[in-house]
Amino acid sequence: GRFSRIAEGALYLQDLFDFFEIQPTITSSPDSLPFPRKLQTGFTFENVSFKYPNSERWAIRNLSFHLQSGEKLALVGENGAGKTTLVKLLARLYEPTEGRILIDGVDIRDYDLQSLRDNIGIIFQDYIRFQMKAGENIAIGNIEELANMPMIEAAAAKSLADTVVEELPERYEQVLGKRFEKGVDLSGGQWQKIALARAYMRDAQLLILDEPTAALEARAEHEVFLRFSDLMQGKTAVLISHRFSTVRMADRILFLENGRLLELGSHESLVAKAGKYAELFHLQARGYVD
């Protein structure tokens, strides 16, 4: 019986060894360039298409647009339209299947990967609730600054997470989650503010927020994005939200449908166009009125 259990355990052990042998498929080239110290023209998608492995469906198809330096762009579309895929391509977490992405006129693949990611702050909707101290939870956004309490506190203030921390018995030393003794669990909205603070832990030139405030009620989300808009003056930002009251804060709105660009423009111009964006905007507004 023991030999049988050892043999069974060895099968899973091989899976572990195979996992450790996995090598990243996206790497820097030997002669890669450092990310620009100051973005000039911004990001350009040129006929970008992307298909997930072992899938026949295109998640992104023939997408072309320009994200100007210092611009705030909102991505809108129904679930499965390709919004999260787009921002993952922007951060080079994925490589385009077709087409290319340019940064200041240079192919994104020509930049040093670490330098690129150091200049991008990103929070996804499926963030992780780390069972660690509150300060450590925030510092994960820039782990090299783990001991830099002034930076951690500043990031918390920017995301409104400081209001959550102030209520904790041990403030930034308080263990979050119930896995460990004396740990304190948070509500969904409080966890989101902690996670959002991670994006402010680095002095990124591009900040991406992929529905990080979905668990917040409308007023709290509006306040978070108002502060976000003020803090991102002069920097480039991409935000995804299903609430049009938040989306209209952006300089331009890109409407995706089935991975393709359907509409692009300011809130006012898209409403005046009376297309798909205007239809969904009025539908959501009617729901608040009713």
PDB file of C-alpha atoms in Angstrom:
ATOM      1  CA  GLY A   1       0.000   0.000   0.000  1.00  0.00           C
ATOM      2  CA  ARG A   2       2.841   2.391   0.811  1.00  0.00           C
ATOM      3  CA  PHE A   3       4.613   1.694  -2.477  1.00  0.00           C
ATOM      4  CA  SER A   4       1.336   2.339  -4.277  1.00  0.00           C
ATOM      5  CA  ARG A   5       0.911   5.721  -2.564  1.00  0.00           C
ATOM      6  CA  ILE A   6       4.558   6.636  -3.296  1.00  0.00           C
ATOM      7  CA  ALA A   7       4.059   5.833  -6.990  1.00  0.00           C
ATOM      8  CA  GLU A   8       0.868   7.894  -7.053  1.00  0.00           C
ATOM      9  CA  GLY A   9       2.593  10.830  -5.374  1.00  0.00           C
ATOM     10  CA  ALA A  10       5.503  10.624  -7.829  1.00  0.00           C
ATOM     11  CA  LEU A  11       3.113  11.310 -10.707  1.00  0.00           C
ATOM     12  CA  TYR A  12       2.219  14.688  -9.181  1.00  0.00           C
ATOM     13  CA  LEU A  13       5.881  15.350  -8.358  1.00  0.00           C
ATOM     14  CA  GLN A  14       6.714  15.115 -12.052  1.00  0.00           C
ATOM     15  CA  ASP A  15       4.065  17.763 -12.722  1.00  0.00           C
ATOM     16  CA  LEU A  16       5.886  20.012 -10.257  1.00  0.00           C
ATOM     17  CA  PHE A  17       9.244  19.468 -11.962  1.00  0.00           C
ATOM     18  CA  ASP A  18       7.646  20.116 -15.367  1.00  0.00           C
ATOM     19  CA  PHE A  19       6.204  23.364 -14.022  1.00  0.00           C
ATOM     20  CA  PHE A  20       9.628  24.557 -12.829  1.00  0.00           C
ATOM     21  CA  GLU A  21      11.096  23.833 -16.269  1.00  0.00           C
ATOM     22  CA  ILE A  22       8.611  26.092 -18.075  1.00  0.00           C
ATOM     23  CA  GLN A  23      10.363  29.022 -19.734  1.00  0.00           C
ATOM     24  CA  PRO A  24       8.640  32.321 -20.637  1.00  0.00           C
ATOM     25  CA  THR A  25       7.849  32.663 -24.332  1.00  0.00           C
ATOM     26  CA  ILE A  26       8.003  36.489 -24.189  1.00  0.00           C
ATOM     27  CA  THR A  27      11.552  37.698 -23.537  1.00  0.00           C
ATOM     28  CA  SER A  28      13.799  40.664 -24.304  1.00  0.00           C
ATOM     29  CA  SER A  29      16.059  40.582 -27.333  1.00  0.00           C
ATOM     30  CA  PRO A  30      19.846  40.884 -26.662  1.00  0.00           C
ATOM     31  CA  ASP A  31      19.959  44.402 -28.134  1.00  0.00           C
ATOM     32  CA  SER A  32      16.698  45.647 -26.596  1.00  0.00           C
ATOM     33  CA  LEU A  33      16.113  49.338 -25.939  1.00  0.00           C
ATOM     34  CA  PRO A  34      15.272  51.002 -22.612  1.00  0.00           C
ATOM     35  CA  PHE A  35      11.732  52.367 -22.320  1.00  0.00           C
ATOM     36  CA  PRO A  36      11.568  56.111 -23.146  1.00  0.00           C
ATOM     37  CA  ARG A  37      12.111  58.291 -20.091  1.00  0.00           C
ATOM     38  CA  LYS A  38       9.260  60.476 -21.319  1.00  0.00           C
ATOM     39  CA  LEU A  39       6.680  59.244 -23.802  1.00  0.00           C
ATOM     40  CA  GLN A  40       6.413  61.494 -26.848  1.00  0.00           C
ATOM     41  CA  THR A  41       3.822  60.197 -29.313  1.00  0.00           C
ATOM     42  CA  GLY A  42       2.374  57.285 -27.307  1.00  0.00           C
ATOM     43  CA  PHE A  43       1.106  53.835 -28.324  1.00  0.00           C
ATOM     44  CA  THR A  44      -0.026  52.778 -31.796  1.00  0.00           C
ATOM     45  CA  PHE A  45      -1.872  49.585 -32.771  1.00  0.00           C
ATOM     46  CA  GLU A  46      -1.344  48.691 -36.434  1.00  0.00           C
ATOM     47  CA  ASN A  47      -3.755  46.008 -37.717  1.00  0.00           C
ATOM     48  CA  VAL A  48      -3.340  44.021 -34.494  1.00  0.00           C
ATOM     49  CA  SER A  49      -5.054  40.638 -34.259  1.00  0.00           C
ATOM     50  CA  PHE A  50      -4.837  38.091 -31.459  1.00  0.00           C
ATOM     51  CA  LYS A  51      -6.051  34.522 -31.147  1.00  0.00           C
ATOM     52  CA  TYR A  52      -5.700  32.446 -27.986  1.00  0.00           C
ATOM     53  CA  PRO A  53      -3.833  29.113 -28.351  1.00  0.00           C
ATOM     54  CA  ASN A  54      -6.024  26.224 -29.526  1.00  0.00           C
ATOM     55  CA  SER A  55      -8.854  28.615 -30.376  1.00  0.00           C
ATOM     56  CA  GLU A  56     -10.372  29.360 -33.753  1.00  0.00           C
ATOM     57  CA  ARG A  57     -12.005  32.589 -32.581  1.00  0.00           C
ATOM     58  CA  TRP A  58     -10.202  35.914 -32.920  1.00  0.00           C
ATOM     59  CA  ALA A  59     -10.224  37.778 -29.572  1.00  0.00           C
ATOM     60  CA  ILE A  60      -8.891  40.915 -31.321  1.00  0.00           C
ATOM     61  CA  ARG A  61      -9.192  41.440 -35.085  1.00  0.00           C
ATOM     62  CA  ASN A  62      -7.521  44.083 -37.322  1.00  0.00           C
ATOM     63  CA  LEU A  63      -7.426  46.678 -34.547  1.00  0.00           C
ATOM     64  CA  SER A  64      -5.818  50.013 -35.410  1.00  0.00           C
ATOM     65  CA  PHE A  65      -5.815  53.121 -33.218  1.00  0.00           C
ATOM     66  CA  HIS A  66      -3.435  55.586 -31.560  1.00  0.00           C
ATOM     67  CA  LEU A  67      -3.253  56.232 -27.805  1.00  0.00           C
ATOM     68  CA  GLN A  68      -1.656  59.630 -27.435  1.00  0.00           C
ATOM     69  CA  SER A  69       0.849  60.404 -24.696  1.00  0.00           C
ATOM     70  CA  GLY A  70      -0.992  61.965 -21.747  1.00  0.00           C
ATOM     71  CA  GLU A  71      -4.405  60.791 -22.993  1.00  0.00           C
ATOM     72  CA  LYS A  72      -7.039  59.012 -20.904  1.00  0.00           C
ATOM     73  CA  LEU A  73      -8.740  56.333 -22.988  1.00  0.00           C
ATOM     74  CA  ALA A  74     -11.795  54.329 -21.865  1.00  0.00           C
ATOM     75  CA  LEU A  75     -12.536  50.893 -23.309  1.00  0.00           C
ATOM     76  CA  VAL A  76     -16.205  49.983 -23.633  1.00  0.00           C
ATOM     77  CA  GLY A  77     -17.939  46.874 -24.909  1.00  0.00           C
ATOM     78  CA  GLU A  78     -19.973  43.913 -23.834  1.00  0.00           C
ATOM     79  CA  ASN A  79     -18.382  40.954 -22.024  1.00  0.00           C
ATOM     80  CA  GLY A  80     -16.076  39.057 -24.376  1.00  0.00           C
ATOM     81  CA  ALA A  81     -15.534  42.043 -26.664  1.00  0.00           C
ATOM     82  CA  GLY A  82     -11.746  41.903 -26.132  1.00  0.00           C
ATOM     83  CA  LYS A  83     -11.155  44.731 -23.664  1.00  0.00           C
ATOM     84  CA  THR A  84      -8.932  42.815 -21.224  1.00  0.00           C
ATOM     85  CA  THR A  85      -7.088  41.131 -24.102  1.00  0.00           C
ATOM     86  CA  LEU A  86      -6.323  44.575 -25.535  1.00  0.00           C
ATOM     87  CA  VAL A  87      -4.726  45.873 -22.324  1.00  0.00           C
ATOM     88  CA  LYS A  88      -2.722  42.656 -21.909  1.00  0.00           C
ATOM     89  CA  LEU A  89      -1.336  43.197 -25.394  1.00  0.00           C
ATOM     90  CA  LEU A  90      -0.567  46.796 -24.420  1.00  0.00           C
ATOM     91  CA  ALA A  91       1.459  45.579 -21.424  1.00  0.00           C
ATOM     92  CA  ARG A  92       3.097  42.857 -23.558  1.00  0.00           C
ATOM     93  CA  LEU A  93       1.679  40.072 -21.447  1.00  0.00           C
ATOM     94  CA  TYR A  94       0.585  38.687 -24.832  1.00  0.00           C
ATOM     95  CA  GLU A  95       2.190  38.960 -28.262  1.00  0.00           C
ATOM     96  CA  PRO A  96       0.020  39.918 -31.270  1.00  0.00           C
ATOM     97  CA  THR A  97      -0.783  37.027 -33.589  1.00  0.00           C
ATOM     98  CA  GLU A  98      -0.787  39.521 -36.461  1.00  0.00           C
ATOM     99  CA  GLY A  99       0.145  43.185 -36.770  1.00  0.00           C
ATOM    100  CA  ARG A 100       2.327  45.193 -34.403  1.00  0.00           C
ATOM    101  CA  ILE A 101       2.234  47.646 -31.501  1.00  0.00           C
ATOM    102  CA  LEU A 102       4.474  50.705 -31.569  1.00  0.00           C
ATOM    103  CA  ILE A 103       5.666  52.865 -28.683  1.00  0.00           C
ATOM    104  CA  ASP A 104       6.932  56.247 -29.885  1.00  0.00           C
ATOM    105  CA  GLY A 105       7.237  54.689 -33.338  1.00  0.00           C
ATOM    106  CA  VAL A 106       9.320  51.702 -32.192  1.00  0.00           C
ATOM    107  CA  ASP A 107       8.002  48.128 -32.110  1.00  0.00           C
ATOM    108  CA  ILE A 108       7.108  47.114 -28.545  1.00  0.00           C
ATOM    109  CA  ARG A 109       9.183  43.927 -29.003  1.00  0.00           C
ATOM    110  CA  ASP A 110      12.330  46.040 -29.389  1.00  0.00           C
ATOM    111  CA  TYR A 111      12.081  47.390 -25.832  1.00  0.00           C
ATOM    112  CA  ASP A 112      13.586  45.717 -22.777  1.00  0.00           C
ATOM    113  CA  LEU A 113      10.763  43.766 -21.136  1.00  0.00           C
ATOM    114  CA  GLN A 114      11.602  44.714 -17.553  1.00  0.00           C
ATOM    115  CA  SER A 115      11.992  48.383 -18.475  1.00  0.00           C
ATOM    116  CA  LEU A 116       8.630  48.285 -20.264  1.00  0.00           C
ATOM    117  CA  ARG A 117       6.770  46.736 -17.342  1.00  0.00           C
ATOM    118  CA  ASP A 118       8.427  49.071 -14.826  1.00  0.00           C
ATOM    119  CA  ASN A 119       6.687  51.912 -16.657  1.00  0.00           C
ATOM    120  CA  ILE A 120       3.240  50.305 -16.667  1.00  0.00           C
ATOM    121  CA  GLY A 121       0.988  50.041 -13.632  1.00  0.00           C
ATOM    122  CA  ILE A 122      -1.951  47.682 -14.076  1.00  0.00           C
ATOM    123  CA  ILE A 123      -4.751  46.375 -11.876  1.00  0.00           C
ATOM    124  CA  PHE A 124      -7.084  43.683 -13.214  1.00  0.00           C
ATOM    125  CA  GLN A 125     -10.579  42.921 -12.014  1.00  0.00           C
ATOM    126  CA  ASP A 126      -9.440  39.489 -10.790  1.00  0.00           C
ATOM    127  CA  TYR A 127      -6.877  40.888  -8.338  1.00  0.00           C
ATOM    128  CA  ILE A 128      -5.497  38.669  -5.556  1.00  0.00           C
ATOM    129  CA  ARG A 129      -6.358  39.048  -1.878  1.00  0.00           C
ATOM    130  CA  PHE A 130      -2.983  38.340  -0.278  1.00  0.00           C
ATOM    131  CA  GLN A 131      -3.162  36.962   3.286  1.00  0.00           C
ATOM    132  CA  MET A 132      -0.432  39.361   4.409  1.00  0.00           C
ATOM    133  CA  LYS A 133      -0.094  42.608   6.309  1.00  0.00           C
ATOM    134  CA  ALA A 134      -1.925  45.605   4.842  1.00  0.00           C
ATOM    135  CA  GLY A 135       1.355  47.386   4.065  1.00  0.00           C
ATOM    136  CA  GLU A 136       2.741  44.303   2.325  1.00  0.00           C
ATOM    137  CA  ASN A 137      -0.468  43.933   0.313  1.00  0.00           C
ATOM    138  CA  ILE A 138       0.090  47.412  -1.104  1.00  0.00           C
ATOM    139  CA  ALA A 139       3.874  47.079  -1.524  1.00  0.00           C
ATOM    140  CA  ILE A 140       3.398  44.102  -3.864  1.00  0.00           C
ATOM    141  CA  GLY A 141       2.756  46.701  -6.563  1.00  0.00           C
ATOM    142  CA  ASN A 142       6.474  47.553  -6.332  1.00  0.00           C
ATOM    143  CA  ILE A 143       8.033  44.914  -4.097  1.00  0.00           C
ATOM    144  CA  GLU A 144      11.451  46.597  -4.104  1.00  0.00           C
ATOM    145  CA  GLU A 145       9.897  49.369  -1.990  1.00  0.00           C
ATOM    146  CA  LEU A 146       8.615  46.979   0.691  1.00  0.00           C
ATOM    147  CA  ALA A 147      10.329  48.963   3.469  1.00  0.00           C
ATOM    148  CA  ASN A 148       9.368  52.383   2.077  1.00  0.00           C
ATOM    149  CA  MET A 149       6.467  53.278   4.372  1.00  0.00           C
ATOM    150  CA  PRO A 150       6.069  56.875   3.099  1.00  0.00           C
ATOM    151  CA  MET A 151       5.555  55.525  -0.443  1.00  0.00           C
ATOM    152  CA  ILE A 152       3.113  52.864   0.784  1.00  0.00           C
ATOM    153  CA  GLU A 153       1.116  55.453   2.726  1.00  0.00           C
ATOM    154  CA  ALA A 154       1.086  57.812  -0.270  1.00  0.00           C
ATOM    155  CA  ALA A 155      -0.207  55.026  -2.544  1.00  0.00           C
ATOM    156  CA  ALA A 156      -2.924  54.203   0.002  1.00  0.00           C
ATOM    157  CA  ALA A 157      -4.003  57.850   0.131  1.00  0.00           C
ATOM    158  CA  LYS A 158      -4.275  58.007  -3.659  1.00  0.00           C
ATOM    159  CA  SER A 159      -6.543  54.941  -3.843  1.00  0.00           C
ATOM    160  CA  LEU A 160      -8.565  55.854  -0.708  1.00  0.00           C
ATOM    161  CA  ALA A 161      -7.205  52.687   0.932  1.00  0.00           C
ATOM    162  CA  ASP A 162      -5.983  54.891   3.803  1.00  0.00           C
ATOM    163  CA  THR A 163      -9.577  55.138   5.024  1.00  0.00           C
ATOM    164  CA  VAL A 164      -9.642  51.324   5.224  1.00  0.00           C
ATOM    165  CA  VAL A 165      -6.278  51.069   6.982  1.00  0.00           C
ATOM    166  CA  GLU A 166      -7.215  53.680   9.597  1.00  0.00           C
ATOM    167  CA  GLU A 167     -10.001  51.374  10.816  1.00  0.00           C
ATOM    168  CA  LEU A 168      -7.666  48.399  11.288  1.00  0.00           C
ATOM    169  CA  PRO A 169      -6.408  47.676  14.841  1.00  0.00           C
ATOM    170  CA  GLU A 170      -2.751  47.538  13.783  1.00  0.00           C
ATOM    171  CA  ARG A 171      -3.091  49.752  10.699  1.00  0.00           C
ATOM    172  CA  TYR A 172      -0.390  48.838   8.114  1.00  0.00           C
ATOM    173  CA  GLU A 173       0.895  45.996  10.334  1.00  0.00           C
ATOM    174  CA  GLN A 174      -2.524  44.351  10.422  1.00  0.00           C
ATOM    175  CA  VAL A 175      -2.693  40.924   8.758  1.00  0.00           C
ATOM    176  CA  LEU A 176      -5.547  40.780   6.256  1.00  0.00           C
ATOM    177  CA  GLY A 177      -7.682  37.679   5.707  1.00  0.00           C
ATOM    178  CA  LYS A 178      -8.722  34.986   8.147  1.00  0.00           C
ATOM    179  CA  ARG A 179      -6.087  32.396   7.281  1.00  0.00           C
ATOM    180  CA  PHE A 180      -3.794  33.457  10.131  1.00  0.00           C
ATOM    181  CA  GLU A 181      -4.474  34.174  13.786  1.00  0.00           C
ATOM    182  CA  LYS A 182      -5.679  37.742  14.490  1.00  0.00           C
ATOM    183  CA  GLY A 183      -6.226  38.306  10.772  1.00  0.00           C
ATOM    184  CA  VAL A 184      -8.990  40.709   9.782  1.00  0.00           C
ATOM    185  CA  ASP A 185     -11.110  40.161   6.702  1.00  0.00           C
ATOM    186  CA  LEU A 186     -12.341  43.045   4.555  1.00  0.00           C
ATOM    187  CA  SER A 187     -15.394  43.685   2.423  1.00  0.00           C
ATOM    188  CA  GLY A 188     -15.112  43.397  -1.365  1.00  0.00           C
ATOM    189  CA  GLY A 189     -14.950  47.175  -1.775  1.00  0.00           C
ATOM    190  CA  GLN A 190     -12.235  47.518   0.898  1.00  0.00           C
ATOM    191  CA  TRP A 191     -10.131  44.794  -0.741  1.00  0.00           C
ATOM    192  CA  GLN A 192     -10.447  46.641  -4.056  1.00  0.00           C
ATOM    193  CA  LYS A 193      -9.086  49.866  -2.565  1.00  0.00           C
ATOM    194  CA  ILE A 194      -6.101  47.945  -1.166  1.00  0.00           C
ATOM    195  CA  ALA A 195      -5.496  46.326  -4.573  1.00  0.00           C
ATOM    196  CA  LEU A 196      -5.874  49.662  -6.361  1.00  0.00           C
ATOM    197  CA  ALA A 197      -3.131  51.148  -4.174  1.00  0.00           C
ATOM    198  CA  ARG A 198      -0.681  48.689  -5.770  1.00  0.00           C
ATOM    199  CA  ALA A 199      -1.043  50.500  -9.100  1.00  0.00           C
ATOM    200  CA  TYR A 200       0.062  53.745  -7.443  1.00  0.00           C
ATOM    201  CA  MET A 201       3.177  52.118  -5.952  1.00  0.00           C
ATOM    202  CA  ARG A 202       5.180  52.757  -9.103  1.00  0.00           C
ATOM    203  CA  ASP A 203       5.780  55.990 -10.970  1.00  0.00           C
ATOM    204  CA  ALA A 204       4.383  54.490 -14.170  1.00  0.00           C
ATOM    205  CA  GLN A 205       3.954  56.428 -17.409  1.00  0.00           C
ATOM    206  CA  LEU A 206       0.955  54.254 -18.323  1.00  0.00           C
ATOM    207  CA  LEU A 207      -1.682  53.206 -15.800  1.00  0.00           C
ATOM    208  CA  ILE A 208      -4.292  50.580 -16.719  1.00  0.00           C
ATOM    209  CA  LEU A 209      -7.392  49.967 -14.599  1.00  0.00           C
ATOM    210  CA  ASP A 210      -9.391  46.940 -15.744  1.00  0.00           C
ATOM    211  CA  GLU A 211     -12.654  47.251 -13.790  1.00  0.00           C
ATOM    212  CA  PRO A 212     -10.818  47.378 -10.435  1.00  0.00           C
ATOM    213  CA  THR A 213     -13.760  49.086  -8.720  1.00  0.00           C
ATOM    214  CA  ALA A 214     -16.569  46.708  -9.707  1.00  0.00           C
ATOM    215  CA  ALA A 215     -17.323  45.893  -6.049  1.00  0.00           C
ATOM    216  CA  LEU A 216     -17.676  49.568  -5.128  1.00  0.00           C
ATOM    217  CA  GLU A 217     -21.034  51.259  -5.173  1.00  0.00           C
ATOM    218  CA  ALA A 218     -21.499  53.944  -7.839  1.00  0.00           C
ATOM    219  CA  ARG A 219     -20.702  56.956  -5.621  1.00  0.00           C
ATOM    220  CA  ALA A 220     -17.482  55.403  -4.263  1.00  0.00           C
ATOM    221  CA  GLU A 221     -16.348  54.390  -7.761  1.00  0.00           C
ATOM    222  CA  HIS A 222     -17.024  57.902  -9.038  1.00  0.00           C
ATOM    223  CA  GLU A 223     -14.885  59.349  -6.225  1.00  0.00           C
ATOM    224  CA  VAL A 224     -12.047  56.907  -6.940  1.00  0.00           C
ATOM    225  CA  PHE A 225     -11.991  57.810 -10.632  1.00  0.00           C
ATOM    226  CA  LEU A 226     -12.219  61.549  -9.927  1.00  0.00           C
ATOM    227  CA  ARG A 227      -9.083  61.237  -7.825  1.00  0.00           C
ATOM    228  CA  PHE A 228      -7.535  58.979 -10.463  1.00  0.00           C
ATOM    229  CA  SER A 229      -8.196  61.654 -13.107  1.00  0.00           C
ATOM    230  CA  ASP A 230      -6.525  64.338 -10.982  1.00  0.00           C
ATOM    231  CA  LEU A 231      -3.496  62.183 -10.148  1.00  0.00           C
ATOM    232  CA  MET A 232      -2.948  61.148 -13.775  1.00  0.00           C
ATOM    233  CA  GLN A 233      -2.570  64.658 -15.162  1.00  0.00           C
ATOM    234  CA  GLY A 234       0.125  64.521 -17.847  1.00  0.00           C
ATOM    235  CA  LYS A 235       0.266  60.705 -17.815  1.00  0.00           C
ATOM    236  CA  THR A 236      -1.309  58.115 -20.084  1.00  0.00           C
ATOM    237  CA  ALA A 237      -4.170  56.008 -18.771  1.00  0.00           C
ATOM    238  CA  VAL A 238      -6.522  53.268 -19.970  1.00  0.00           C
ATOM    239  CA  LEU A 239      -9.600  52.408 -17.964  1.00  0.00           C
ATOM    240  CA  ILE A 240     -12.319  49.792 -18.360  1.00  0.00           C
ATOM    241  CA  SER A 241     -15.664  50.237 -16.648  1.00  0.00           C
ATOM    242  CA  HIS A 242     -19.258  49.286 -17.322  1.00  0.00           C
ATOM    243  CA  ARG A 243     -20.518  52.474 -15.661  1.00  0.00           C
ATOM    244  CA  PHE A 244     -20.904  55.214 -18.268  1.00  0.00           C
ATOM    245  CA  SER A 245     -20.806  57.914 -15.591  1.00  0.00           C
ATOM    246  CA  THR A 246     -17.165  56.893 -15.090  1.00  0.00           C
ATOM    247  CA  VAL A 247     -16.355  56.286 -18.758  1.00  0.00           C
ATOM    248  CA  ARG A 248     -17.368  59.806 -19.764  1.00  0.00           C
ATOM    249  CA  MET A 249     -14.444  61.208 -17.710  1.00  0.00           C
ATOM    250  CA  ALA A 250     -12.039  59.899 -20.370  1.00  0.00           C
ATOM    251  CA  ASP A 251     -10.700  62.065 -23.201  1.00  0.00           C
ATOM    252  CA  ARG A 252     -11.788  59.450 -25.744  1.00  0.00           C
ATOM    253  CA  ILE A 253     -13.801  56.251 -25.683  1.00  0.00           C
ATOM    254  CA  LEU A 254     -13.030  53.161 -27.768  1.00  0.00           C
ATOM    255  CA  PHE A 255     -16.025  50.865 -28.287  1.00  0.00           C
ATOM    256  CA  LEU A 256     -15.129  47.239 -29.033  1.00  0.00           C
ATOM    257  CA  GLU A 257     -17.469  44.657 -30.499  1.00  0.00           C
ATOM    258  CA  ASN A 258     -16.319  41.088 -31.163  1.00  0.00           C
ATOM    259  CA  GLY A 259     -12.697  42.211 -30.984  1.00  0.00           C
ATOM    260  CA  ARG A 260     -13.104  44.953 -33.593  1.00  0.00           C
ATOM    261  CA  LEU A 261     -13.129  48.723 -33.264  1.00  0.00           C
ATOM    262  CA  LEU A 262     -16.727  49.830 -33.699  1.00  0.00           C
ATOM    263  CA  GLU A 263     -16.611  53.464 -32.544  1.00  0.00           C
ATOM    264  CA  LEU A 264     -13.935  55.864 -31.295  1.00  0.00           C
ATOM    265  CA  GLY A 265     -14.333  59.427 -30.027  1.00  0.00           C
ATOM    266  CA  SER A 266     -15.271  61.632 -27.096  1.00  0.00           C
ATOM    267  CA  HIS A 267     -18.397  60.964 -25.062  1.00  0.00           C
ATOM    268  CA  GLU A 268     -20.179  63.911 -26.656  1.00  0.00           C
ATOM    269  CA  SER A 269     -19.274  62.935 -30.218  1.00  0.00           C
ATOM    270  CA  LEU A 270     -20.337  59.299 -29.718  1.00  0.00           C
ATOM    271  CA  VAL A 271     -23.666  60.305 -28.188  1.00  0.00           C
ATOM    272  CA  ALA A 272     -24.260  62.684 -31.104  1.00  0.00           C
ATOM    273  CA  LYS A 273     -23.401  59.886 -33.532  1.00  0.00           C
ATOM    274  CA  ALA A 274     -26.374  57.911 -32.152  1.00  0.00           C
ATOM    275  CA  GLY A 275     -24.629  54.559 -32.623  1.00  0.00           C
ATOM    276  CA  LYS A 276     -24.120  51.549 -30.354  1.00  0.00           C
ATOM    277  CA  TYR A 277     -22.398  53.565 -27.600  1.00  0.00           C
ATOM    278  CA  ALA A 278     -25.237  56.084 -27.490  1.00  0.00           C
ATOM    279  CA  GLU A 279     -27.767  53.258 -27.358  1.00  0.00           C
ATOM    280  CA  LEU A 280     -26.132  51.621 -24.344  1.00  0.00           C
ATOM    281  CA  PHE A 281     -25.529  54.977 -22.634  1.00  0.00           C
ATOM    282  CA  HIS A 282     -29.185  55.972 -22.859  1.00  0.00           C
ATOM    283  CA  LEU A 283     -30.249  52.477 -21.804  1.00  0.00           C
ATOM    284  CA  GLN A 284     -28.132  52.701 -18.635  1.00  0.00           C
ATOM    285  CA  ALA A 285     -29.226  56.290 -17.944  1.00  0.00           C
ATOM    286  CA  ARG A 286     -32.872  55.257 -18.263  1.00  0.00           C
ATOM    287  CA  GLY A 287     -32.284  52.564 -15.642  1.00  0.00           C
ATOM    288  CA  TYR A 288     -31.110  55.180 -13.122  1.00  0.00           C
ATOM    289  CA  VAL A 289     -34.068  57.432 -13.909  1.00  0.00           C
ATOM    290  CA  ASP A 290     -36.574  54.606 -13.568  1.00  0.00           C
TER     291      ASP A 290
END
